[in-house]
Amino acid sequence: MKRHAVIVSIKVKHNNLDITRLLKIARSLVWKVRKELLNESNGDELAPTRKRALSAFRSLTQNT
């Protein structure tokens, strides 16, 4: 039910902070649902939603 409430709140143009305070849920859930809705509206074109692994980040930032 929380997911549905988040979707309805997003559709009526509430921002993430208002949604989290109203529904008393984590911001990460709101962010994920918003990202999934964005992917659906792009015609199943997947946007990157996964965070980069820490090891990949370290390999990019190491000074050799």
XYZ file of C-alpha atoms in Angstrom:
64
model
C 0.000 0.000 0.000
C 2.857 2.386 0.670
C 4.101 2.049 -2.896
C 0.682 2.990 -4.250
C 0.504 5.983 -1.908
C 3.931 7.124 -3.106
C 2.870 6.833 -6.758
C -0.299 8.846 -6.117
C 1.699 11.518 -4.278
C 4.215 11.740 -7.115
C 1.415 12.086 -9.676
C 0.012 15.111 -7.816
C 3.466 16.741 -7.911
C 4.537 16.481 -4.275
C 8.265 16.582 -3.675
C 10.222 13.741 -2.076
C 10.592 15.417 1.313
C 6.858 16.100 1.626
C 6.052 12.503 0.688
C 8.473 11.056 3.244
C 7.116 13.256 6.020
C 3.475 12.589 5.173
C 3.779 8.805 4.796
C 6.598 8.370 7.352
C 8.756 6.300 5.001
C 12.378 6.364 3.860
C 13.470 8.778 1.152
C 15.168 5.918 -0.667
C 11.788 4.259 -1.298
C 10.391 7.458 -2.776
C 13.487 7.871 -4.922
C 13.274 4.297 -6.258
C 9.571 4.573 -7.084
C 10.114 7.925 -8.815
C 12.983 6.429 -10.835
C 10.854 3.431 -11.870
C 8.047 5.738 -12.996
C 10.559 7.694 -15.039
C 11.749 4.465 -16.689
C 8.169 3.494 -17.532
C 7.477 6.879 -19.087
C 10.592 6.534 -21.270
C 9.032 3.573 -23.051
C 10.845 0.814 -21.135
C 14.162 2.483 -21.802
C 16.120 1.644 -18.666
C 17.912 4.414 -16.866
C 20.824 3.432 -14.636
C 19.411 2.919 -11.154
C 22.109 0.816 -9.533
C 24.890 2.449 -7.614
C 28.452 1.761 -8.565
C 30.238 -0.820 -6.440
C 32.733 0.577 -3.972
C 35.568 -1.423 -5.542
C 34.828 0.118 -8.938
C 34.830 3.560 -7.352
C 38.182 2.912 -5.683
C 39.753 1.726 -8.927
C 38.640 4.943 -10.614
C 40.021 7.202 -7.894
C 43.365 5.543 -7.156
C 46.456 7.494 -8.053
C 48.963 5.291 -9.827
